[in-house]
Amino acid sequence: MELERDTLEILPAALRTLEQGFASLPAIDAPAPGRVRMAEVMQQVAVRLRDNYPYFHPFYAGQMLKPPHPIARAAYALATWINPNNHALDGGRASSAMEKEAVAEIAAMLTWQTHLGHLSSGGTMANLEALWVAGQLHPGKMIAASTQAHYTHHRISSVLGLPFTEVPCDPRGRMDTQALAARLARGDIGCVVATLGTTGTGAIDPLPEILRLRAQHGFRLHVDAAYGGYFTLAGNLTEETRAAFEQIGQADSIVVDPHKHGLQPYGCGCVLFRDPSVGALYKHDSPYTYFTSSELHLGEISLECSRPGASAVALWATQKLLPLVRGGEFAKGLEAGREAAVSLAERLAADSRWLVPFPPELDIVVWAPRAESARLVSELSQRIFTAAANRGLHLALVRLPVSHFPSLEKPPRSIGALPLADSPGGQDTVLCLRSVLMKPEHREWVKQIMVILDAAHCDAEKEYKS
Ligand SMILES: Cc1ncc(COP(=O)(O)O)c(C=O)c1O
């Protein structure tokens, strides 16, 4: 196969146009960059970069990794000739304006006509800002997130010195709202984090019920949609999943990561606040950075200081080409990945060798080989994961509560005459296979993925028996 080359075709003309903007400057008599030596080093770089999984190929169906769109790659590269810094207007006038426009488009996708928001290095920093604001508004109160929320929430809370509590999940990996209600009754929760698209399984926390609880208890609601946010545009969600996205605009803050499903290179996260007045919390005095404008700089509404203007330029260009609208080309790409996930889950569920604990809500599928105990399932999952990789298909693994698999909850103490090493109560978790079908091309590759999975299952069984 060949790697994408459109980027190289469109870059030179754009570079000439950029250059014309600075035509009046006297030429710089810079030393020649030593092109031969640079080419040699670039060869070394290319060789080093071969040591990677093929994230850009449909046979990489493991973690959340998606290639950037060629326009994002080209726009990012072009911006590096200027290398703007979106910390302040002085550092990146054009790219700051582009960031504000691109972020406003994300806010509009989430139904907000007014907002406060900016890009960040990724989902972790974006969530940190949202929880920092929550902590300022509800000092000393707890942050609550589900057991399937990204581990970053617990860690961020500890960085911010905020107490944290975990809310159990239902058998489909979504926040259990009865458990949340019981927890809220103690009156010490200041912010609930609802995840729309959990990292492990792509589960959607039941936002409508969480909003009903907010009306009763008055907590701040943060939605971590770092992974799932763009699915608000997808036309092929189930009714239940769609209902959560319909209400996303009711949140107090939302995180969406353009570097996950927004076709952007790393690192590009985005945090948004419904009430722009939280900007006052960021107020600080800086005697040195801002001197050319009385406007609010991005650096004045963000905890990070220097940030790549190139990220904003790439995002702006991508959204110009592929607007964030339902039924548009961008939305169709998300729908294709979701179709791939539904199709893979259905094929697996129809095959008696596999267990599918629940259908995918987005484009992440989890499943496991059928076996008699959690321990055997886990062992086989690990072997199939390796066997598939040996055959060129790259999956991921996820450890799930055994309660997701009713047939495994009371594992036998022995298989035939073979005693099991499990503890008498069996294991609490089971290792499963996981596949994130993020690329639109995955839809056409499901059959081939199934062929490799079949073969990997046989390989793993043979190996286990030998
Ligand atoms: C739901 C969710 N939140 C937060 C994060 C952290 O984002 P990042 O890795 O961009 O810092 C992730 C990463 O996978 C995620 O899936």
PDB file of N, CA, C and O in Angstrom, residues 15-75:
ATOM      1  N   LEU A  15       2.001  27.460   0.364  1.00  0.00           N
ATOM      2  CA  LEU A  15       3.193  28.091   0.937  1.00  0.00           C
ATOM      3  C   LEU A  15       3.544  29.371   0.165  1.00  0.00           C
ATOM      4  O   LEU A  15       3.886  30.401   0.750  1.00  0.00           O
ATOM      5  N   ARG A  16       3.376  29.319  -1.171  1.00  0.00           N
ATOM      6  CA  ARG A  16       3.668  30.512  -1.985  1.00  0.00           C
ATOM      7  C   ARG A  16       2.705  31.643  -1.618  1.00  0.00           C
ATOM      8  O   ARG A  16       3.091  32.798  -1.499  1.00  0.00           O
ATOM      9  N   THR A  17       1.432  31.290  -1.407  1.00  0.00           N
ATOM     10  CA  THR A  17       0.439  32.316  -1.032  1.00  0.00           C
ATOM     11  C   THR A  17       0.781  32.917   0.326  1.00  0.00           C
ATOM     12  O   THR A  17       0.705  34.136   0.524  1.00  0.00           O
ATOM     13  N   LEU A  18       1.183  32.077   1.251  1.00  0.00           N
ATOM     14  CA  LEU A  18       1.556  32.563   2.591  1.00  0.00           C
ATOM     15  C   LEU A  18       2.727  33.538   2.494  1.00  0.00           C
ATOM     16  O   LEU A  18       2.719  34.631   3.069  1.00  0.00           O
ATOM     17  N   GLU A  19       3.710  33.134   1.694  1.00  0.00           N
ATOM     18  CA  GLU A  19       4.926  33.913   1.509  1.00  0.00           C
ATOM     19  C   GLU A  19       4.623  35.327   0.993  1.00  0.00           C
ATOM     20  O   GLU A  19       5.230  36.310   1.412  1.00  0.00           O
ATOM     21  N   GLN A  20       3.602  35.389   0.073  1.00  0.00           N
ATOM     22  CA  GLN A  20       3.261  36.693  -0.515  1.00  0.00           C
ATOM     23  C   GLN A  20       2.794  37.693   0.544  1.00  0.00           C
ATOM     24  O   GLN A  20       2.924  38.898   0.384  1.00  0.00           O
ATOM     25  N   GLY A  21       2.258  37.192   1.636  1.00  0.00           N
ATOM     26  CA  GLY A  21       1.818  38.069   2.718  1.00  0.00           C
ATOM     27  C   GLY A  21       2.982  38.793   3.386  1.00  0.00           C
ATOM     28  O   GLY A  21       2.783  39.759   4.110  1.00  0.00           O
ATOM     29  N   PHE A  22       4.197  38.301   3.167  1.00  0.00           N
ATOM     30  CA  PHE A  22       5.390  38.900   3.795  1.00  0.00           C
ATOM     31  C   PHE A  22       6.375  39.415   2.744  1.00  0.00           C
ATOM     32  O   PHE A  22       7.553  39.590   3.016  1.00  0.00           O
ATOM     33  N   ALA A  23       5.842  39.651   1.509  1.00  0.00           N
ATOM     34  CA  ALA A  23       6.717  39.975   0.370  1.00  0.00           C
ATOM     35  C   ALA A  23       7.498  41.264   0.578  1.00  0.00           C
ATOM     36  O   ALA A  23       8.596  41.429   0.030  1.00  0.00           O
ATOM     37  N   SER A  24       6.976  42.163   1.379  1.00  0.00           N
ATOM     38  CA  SER A  24       7.647  43.459   1.517  1.00  0.00           C
ATOM     39  C   SER A  24       8.890  43.382   2.424  1.00  0.00           C
ATOM     40  O   SER A  24       9.661  44.334   2.495  1.00  0.00           O
ATOM     41  N   LEU A  25       9.071  42.271   3.095  1.00  0.00           N
ATOM     42  CA  LEU A  25      10.232  42.158   4.002  1.00  0.00           C
ATOM     43  C   LEU A  25      11.520  41.948   3.207  1.00  0.00           C
ATOM     44  O   LEU A  25      11.512  41.229   2.193  1.00  0.00           O
ATOM     45  N   PRO A  26      12.631  42.521   3.655  1.00  0.00           N
ATOM     46  CA  PRO A  26      13.897  42.236   2.966  1.00  0.00           C
ATOM     47  C   PRO A  26      14.260  40.756   3.132  1.00  0.00           C
ATOM     48  O   PRO A  26      13.922  40.139   4.143  1.00  0.00           O
ATOM     49  N   ALA A  27      14.905  40.191   2.098  1.00  0.00           N
ATOM     50  CA  ALA A  27      15.272  38.761   2.149  1.00  0.00           C
ATOM     51  C   ALA A  27      16.251  38.519   3.297  1.00  0.00           C
ATOM     52  O   ALA A  27      17.023  39.408   3.675  1.00  0.00           O
ATOM     53  N   ILE A  28      16.210  37.311   3.840  1.00  0.00           N
ATOM     54  CA  ILE A  28      17.154  36.958   4.920  1.00  0.00           C
ATOM     55  C   ILE A  28      18.293  36.175   4.289  1.00  0.00           C
ATOM     56  O   ILE A  28      18.049  35.226   3.532  1.00  0.00           O
ATOM     57  N   ASP A  29      19.470  36.550   4.632  1.00  0.00           N
ATOM     58  CA  ASP A  29      20.627  35.830   4.090  1.00  0.00           C
ATOM     59  C   ASP A  29      20.969  34.694   5.059  1.00  0.00           C
ATOM     60  O   ASP A  29      21.953  34.746   5.781  1.00  0.00           O
ATOM     61  N   ALA A  30      20.087  33.685   5.056  1.00  0.00           N
ATOM     62  CA  ALA A  30      20.272  32.591   6.036  1.00  0.00           C
ATOM     63  C   ALA A  30      21.197  31.535   5.453  1.00  0.00           C
ATOM     64  O   ALA A  30      21.215  31.321   4.246  1.00  0.00           O
ATOM     65  N   PRO A  31      21.972  30.844   6.305  1.00  0.00           N
ATOM     66  CA  PRO A  31      22.827  29.781   5.772  1.00  0.00           C
ATOM     67  C   PRO A  31      21.967  28.658   5.182  1.00  0.00           C
ATOM     68  O   PRO A  31      20.873  28.394   5.661  1.00  0.00           O
ATOM     69  N   ALA A  32      22.451  28.041   4.112  1.00  0.00           N
ATOM     70  CA  ALA A  32      21.701  26.940   3.478  1.00  0.00           C
ATOM     71  C   ALA A  32      21.472  25.848   4.519  1.00  0.00           C
ATOM     72  O   ALA A  32      22.352  25.578   5.340  1.00  0.00           O
ATOM     73  N   PRO A  33      20.272  25.240   4.521  1.00  0.00           N
ATOM     74  CA  PRO A  33      19.973  24.293   5.599  1.00  0.00           C
ATOM     75  C   PRO A  33      20.710  22.952   5.503  1.00  0.00           C
ATOM     76  O   PRO A  33      20.524  22.105   6.369  1.00  0.00           O
ATOM     77  N   GLY A  34      21.539  22.749   4.493  1.00  0.00           N
ATOM     78  CA  GLY A  34      22.257  21.468   4.426  1.00  0.00           C
ATOM     79  C   GLY A  34      21.319  20.352   4.030  1.00  0.00           C
ATOM     80  O   GLY A  34      21.067  19.417   4.780  1.00  0.00           O
ATOM     81  N   ARG A  35      20.796  20.499   2.807  1.00  0.00           N
ATOM     82  CA  ARG A  35      19.715  19.624   2.382  1.00  0.00           C
ATOM     83  C   ARG A  35      20.125  18.139   2.319  1.00  0.00           C
ATOM     84  O   ARG A  35      19.337  17.261   2.653  1.00  0.00           O
ATOM     85  N   VAL A  36      21.350  17.905   1.915  1.00  0.00           N
ATOM     86  CA  VAL A  36      21.775  16.499   1.784  1.00  0.00           C
ATOM     87  C   VAL A  36      21.753  15.829   3.154  1.00  0.00           C
ATOM     88  O   VAL A  36      21.216  14.732   3.336  1.00  0.00           O
ATOM     89  N   ARG A  37      22.311  16.533   4.125  1.00  0.00           N
ATOM     90  CA  ARG A  37      22.365  15.959   5.482  1.00  0.00           C
ATOM     91  C   ARG A  37      20.942  15.813   6.053  1.00  0.00           C
ATOM     92  O   ARG A  37      20.618  14.819   6.704  1.00  0.00           O
ATOM     93  N   MET A  38      20.103  16.825   5.748  1.00  0.00           N
ATOM     94  CA  MET A  38      18.714  16.736   6.237  1.00  0.00           C
ATOM     95  C   MET A  38      18.021  15.510   5.640  1.00  0.00           C
ATOM     96  O   MET A  38      17.292  14.791   6.331  1.00  0.00           O
ATOM     97  N   ALA A  39      18.265  15.291   4.338  1.00  0.00           N
ATOM     98  CA  ALA A  39      17.630  14.138   3.673  1.00  0.00           C
ATOM     99  C   ALA A  39      18.100  12.834   4.319  1.00  0.00           C
ATOM    100  O   ALA A  39      17.315  11.903   4.514  1.00  0.00           O
ATOM    101  N   GLU A  40      19.378  12.806   4.675  1.00  0.00           N
ATOM    102  CA  GLU A  40      19.908  11.594   5.334  1.00  0.00           C
ATOM    103  C   GLU A  40      19.207  11.356   6.671  1.00  0.00           C
ATOM    104  O   GLU A  40      18.797  10.247   6.992  1.00  0.00           O
ATOM    105  N   VAL A  41      19.092  12.453   7.420  1.00  0.00           N
ATOM    106  CA  VAL A  41      18.447  12.305   8.744  1.00  0.00           C
ATOM    107  C   VAL A  41      16.980  11.912   8.569  1.00  0.00           C
ATOM    108  O   VAL A  41      16.455  11.076   9.311  1.00  0.00           O
ATOM    109  N   MET A  42      16.331  12.500   7.551  1.00  0.00           N
ATOM    110  CA  MET A  42      14.917  12.150   7.329  1.00  0.00           C
ATOM    111  C   MET A  42      14.772  10.677   6.967  1.00  0.00           C
ATOM    112  O   MET A  42      13.773  10.043   7.325  1.00  0.00           O
ATOM    113  N   GLN A  43      15.744  10.131   6.272  1.00  0.00           N
ATOM    114  CA  GLN A  43      15.700   8.686   5.981  1.00  0.00           C
ATOM    115  C   GLN A  43      15.748   7.903   7.293  1.00  0.00           C
ATOM    116  O   GLN A  43      15.036   6.914   7.471  1.00  0.00           O
ATOM    117  N   GLN A  44      16.596   8.372   8.190  1.00  0.00           N
ATOM    118  CA  GLN A  44      16.678   7.689   9.499  1.00  0.00           C
ATOM    119  C   GLN A  44      15.348   7.811  10.241  1.00  0.00           C
ATOM    120  O   GLN A  44      14.878   6.861  10.863  1.00  0.00           O
ATOM    121  N   VAL A  45      14.745   9.014  10.141  1.00  0.00           N
ATOM    122  CA  VAL A  45      13.443   9.224  10.806  1.00  0.00           C
ATOM    123  C   VAL A  45      12.420   8.240  10.236  1.00  0.00           C
ATOM    124  O   VAL A  45      11.683   7.572  10.978  1.00  0.00           O
ATOM    125  N   ALA A  46      12.392   8.148   8.908  1.00  0.00           N
ATOM    126  CA  ALA A  46      11.396   7.273   8.263  1.00  0.00           C
ATOM    127  C   ALA A  46      11.593   5.825   8.697  1.00  0.00           C
ATOM    128  O   ALA A  46      10.628   5.110   8.979  1.00  0.00           O
ATOM    129  N   VAL A  47      12.841   5.412   8.776  1.00  0.00           N
ATOM    130  CA  VAL A  47      13.113   4.029   9.190  1.00  0.00           C
ATOM    131  C   VAL A  47      12.663   3.828  10.637  1.00  0.00           C
ATOM    132  O   VAL A  47      12.013   2.832  10.975  1.00  0.00           O
ATOM    133  N   ARG A  48      12.977   4.807  11.495  1.00  0.00           N
ATOM    134  CA  ARG A  48      12.561   4.682  12.900  1.00  0.00           C
ATOM    135  C   ARG A  48      11.036   4.604  13.010  1.00  0.00           C
ATOM    136  O   ARG A  48      10.491   3.844  13.802  1.00  0.00           O
ATOM    137  N   LEU A  49      10.348   5.393  12.184  1.00  0.00           N
ATOM    138  CA  LEU A  49       8.882   5.447  12.295  1.00  0.00           C
ATOM    139  C   LEU A  49       8.190   4.171  11.808  1.00  0.00           C
ATOM    140  O   LEU A  49       7.006   3.958  12.064  1.00  0.00           O
ATOM    141  N   ARG A  50       8.955   3.317  11.121  1.00  0.00           N
ATOM    142  CA  ARG A  50       8.349   2.031  10.715  1.00  0.00           C
ATOM    143  C   ARG A  50       8.005   1.185  11.930  1.00  0.00           C
ATOM    144  O   ARG A  50       7.189   0.280  11.847  1.00  0.00           O
ATOM    145  N   ASP A  51       8.675   1.478  13.040  1.00  0.00           N
ATOM    146  CA  ASP A  51       8.434   0.707  14.260  1.00  0.00           C
ATOM    147  C   ASP A  51       7.139   1.201  14.928  1.00  0.00           C
ATOM    148  O   ASP A  51       7.153   1.833  15.969  1.00  0.00           O
ATOM    149  N   ASN A  52       6.024   0.950  14.254  1.00  0.00           N
ATOM    150  CA  ASN A  52       4.709   1.369  14.740  1.00  0.00           C
ATOM    151  C   ASN A  52       3.671   0.387  14.241  1.00  0.00           C
ATOM    152  O   ASN A  52       3.862  -0.262  13.212  1.00  0.00           O
ATOM    153  N   TYR A  53       2.548   0.317  14.939  1.00  0.00           N
ATOM    154  CA  TYR A  53       1.400  -0.382  14.367  1.00  0.00           C
ATOM    155  C   TYR A  53       0.865   0.491  13.231  1.00  0.00           C
ATOM    156  O   TYR A  53       1.028   1.716  13.255  1.00  0.00           O
ATOM    157  N   PRO A  54       0.217  -0.123  12.249  1.00  0.00           N
ATOM    158  CA  PRO A  54      -0.279   0.676  11.099  1.00  0.00           C
ATOM    159  C   PRO A  54      -1.594   1.377  11.439  1.00  0.00           C
ATOM    160  O   PRO A  54      -2.670   0.990  10.978  1.00  0.00           O
ATOM    161  N   TYR A  55      -1.501   2.435  12.243  1.00  0.00           N
ATOM    162  CA  TYR A  55      -2.707   3.109  12.759  1.00  0.00           C
ATOM    163  C   TYR A  55      -3.631   3.611  11.650  1.00  0.00           C
ATOM    164  O   TYR A  55      -4.820   3.770  11.852  1.00  0.00           O
ATOM    165  N   PHE A  56      -3.063   3.894  10.491  1.00  0.00           N
ATOM    166  CA  PHE A  56      -3.833   4.468   9.373  1.00  0.00           C
ATOM    167  C   PHE A  56      -4.602   3.403   8.589  1.00  0.00           C
ATOM    168  O   PHE A  56      -5.391   3.727   7.718  1.00  0.00           O
ATOM    169  N   HIS A  57      -4.360   2.119   8.883  1.00  0.00           N
ATOM    170  CA  HIS A  57      -4.930   1.039   8.071  1.00  0.00           C
ATOM    171  C   HIS A  57      -6.107   0.389   8.797  1.00  0.00           C
ATOM    172  O   HIS A  57      -6.089   0.271  10.022  1.00  0.00           O
ATOM    173  N   PRO A  58      -7.127  -0.086   8.047  1.00  0.00           N
ATOM    174  CA  PRO A  58      -8.271  -0.740   8.720  1.00  0.00           C
ATOM    175  C   PRO A  58      -7.879  -1.986   9.521  1.00  0.00           C
ATOM    176  O   PRO A  58      -8.626  -2.386  10.413  1.00  0.00           O
ATOM    177  N   PHE A  59      -6.732  -2.588   9.217  1.00  0.00           N
ATOM    178  CA  PHE A  59      -6.304  -3.734  10.034  1.00  0.00           C
ATOM    179  C   PHE A  59      -5.761  -3.281  11.393  1.00  0.00           C
ATOM    180  O   PHE A  59      -5.450  -4.105  12.235  1.00  0.00           O
ATOM    181  N   TYR A  60      -5.621  -1.991  11.574  1.00  0.00           N
ATOM    182  CA  TYR A  60      -5.418  -1.516  12.949  1.00  0.00           C
ATOM    183  C   TYR A  60      -6.815  -1.204  13.479  1.00  0.00           C
ATOM    184  O   TYR A  60      -7.459  -0.229  13.066  1.00  0.00           O
ATOM    185  N   ALA A  61      -7.304  -2.069  14.336  1.00  0.00           N
ATOM    186  CA  ALA A  61      -8.663  -1.925  14.871  1.00  0.00           C
ATOM    187  C   ALA A  61      -8.583  -2.085  16.383  1.00  0.00           C
ATOM    188  O   ALA A  61      -9.384  -2.787  16.994  1.00  0.00           O
ATOM    189  N   GLY A  62      -7.580  -1.448  16.970  1.00  0.00           N
ATOM    190  CA  GLY A  62      -7.341  -1.609  18.401  1.00  0.00           C
ATOM    191  C   GLY A  62      -7.809  -0.407  19.183  1.00  0.00           C
ATOM    192  O   GLY A  62      -8.993  -0.251  19.466  1.00  0.00           O
ATOM    193  N   GLN A  63      -6.866   0.460  19.544  1.00  0.00           N
ATOM    194  CA  GLN A  63      -7.165   1.611  20.403  1.00  0.00           C
ATOM    195  C   GLN A  63      -7.741   2.776  19.590  1.00  0.00           C
ATOM    196  O   GLN A  63      -7.882   2.684  18.381  1.00  0.00           O
ATOM    197  N   MET A  64      -8.015   3.879  20.320  1.00  0.00           N
ATOM    198  CA  MET A  64      -8.569   5.089  19.684  1.00  0.00           C
ATOM    199  C   MET A  64      -7.492   5.821  18.900  1.00  0.00           C
ATOM    200  O   MET A  64      -6.886   6.771  19.402  1.00  0.00           O
ATOM    201  N   LEU A  65      -7.214   5.377  17.713  1.00  0.00           N
ATOM    202  CA  LEU A  65      -6.204   6.058  16.898  1.00  0.00           C
ATOM    203  C   LEU A  65      -6.756   6.180  15.484  1.00  0.00           C
ATOM    204  O   LEU A  65      -7.150   5.188  14.878  1.00  0.00           O
ATOM    205  N   LYS A  66      -6.784   7.401  15.002  1.00  0.00           N
ATOM    206  CA  LYS A  66      -7.401   7.675  13.700  1.00  0.00           C
ATOM    207  C   LYS A  66      -6.493   8.623  12.941  1.00  0.00           C
ATOM    208  O   LYS A  66      -6.007   9.600  13.531  1.00  0.00           O
ATOM    209  N   PRO A  67      -6.259   8.378  11.659  1.00  0.00           N
ATOM    210  CA  PRO A  67      -5.346   9.291  10.949  1.00  0.00           C
ATOM    211  C   PRO A  67      -5.968  10.665  10.773  1.00  0.00           C
ATOM    212  O   PRO A  67      -7.181  10.777  10.586  1.00  0.00           O
ATOM    213  N   PRO A  68      -5.144  11.722  10.834  1.00  0.00           N
ATOM    214  CA  PRO A  68      -5.704  13.047  10.543  1.00  0.00           C
ATOM    215  C   PRO A  68      -6.093  13.143   9.080  1.00  0.00           C
ATOM    216  O   PRO A  68      -5.565  12.420   8.235  1.00  0.00           O
ATOM    217  N   HIS A  69      -7.024  14.047   8.790  1.00  0.00           N
ATOM    218  CA  HIS A  69      -7.395  14.277   7.399  1.00  0.00           C
ATOM    219  C   HIS A  69      -6.216  14.958   6.695  1.00  0.00           C
ATOM    220  O   HIS A  69      -5.516  15.766   7.315  1.00  0.00           O
ATOM    221  N   PRO A  70      -6.002  14.689   5.398  1.00  0.00           N
ATOM    222  CA  PRO A  70      -4.891  15.347   4.683  1.00  0.00           C
ATOM    223  C   PRO A  70      -4.936  16.867   4.803  1.00  0.00           C
ATOM    224  O   PRO A  70      -3.892  17.514   4.906  1.00  0.00           O
ATOM    225  N   ILE A  71      -6.128  17.452   4.827  1.00  0.00           N
ATOM    226  CA  ILE A  71      -6.193  18.927   4.937  1.00  0.00           C
ATOM    227  C   ILE A  71      -5.649  19.375   6.291  1.00  0.00           C
ATOM    228  O   ILE A  71      -5.003  20.429   6.386  1.00  0.00           O
ATOM    229  N   ALA A  72      -5.900  18.573   7.329  1.00  0.00           N
ATOM    230  CA  ALA A  72      -5.401  18.932   8.665  1.00  0.00           C
ATOM    231  C   ALA A  72      -3.883  18.832   8.681  1.00  0.00           C
ATOM    232  O   ALA A  72      -3.180  19.691   9.230  1.00  0.00           O
ATOM    233  N   ARG A  73      -3.381  17.770   8.054  1.00  0.00           N
ATOM    234  CA  ARG A  73      -1.919  17.563   8.003  1.00  0.00           C
ATOM    235  C   ARG A  73      -1.257  18.727   7.255  1.00  0.00           C
ATOM    236  O   ARG A  73      -0.259  19.287   7.694  1.00  0.00           O
ATOM    237  N   ALA A  74      -1.864  19.101   6.105  1.00  0.00           N
ATOM    238  CA  ALA A  74      -1.279  20.163   5.274  1.00  0.00           C
ATOM    239  C   ALA A  74      -1.371  21.509   5.995  1.00  0.00           C
ATOM    240  O   ALA A  74      -0.406  22.283   6.018  1.00  0.00           O
ATOM    241  N   ALA A  75      -2.536  21.797   6.587  1.00  0.00           N
ATOM    242  CA  ALA A  75      -2.720  23.103   7.249  1.00  0.00           C
ATOM    243  C   ALA A  75      -1.791  23.205   8.466  1.00  0.00           C
ATOM    244  O   ALA A  75      -1.227  24.270   8.735  1.00  0.00           O
TER     245      ALA A  75
END
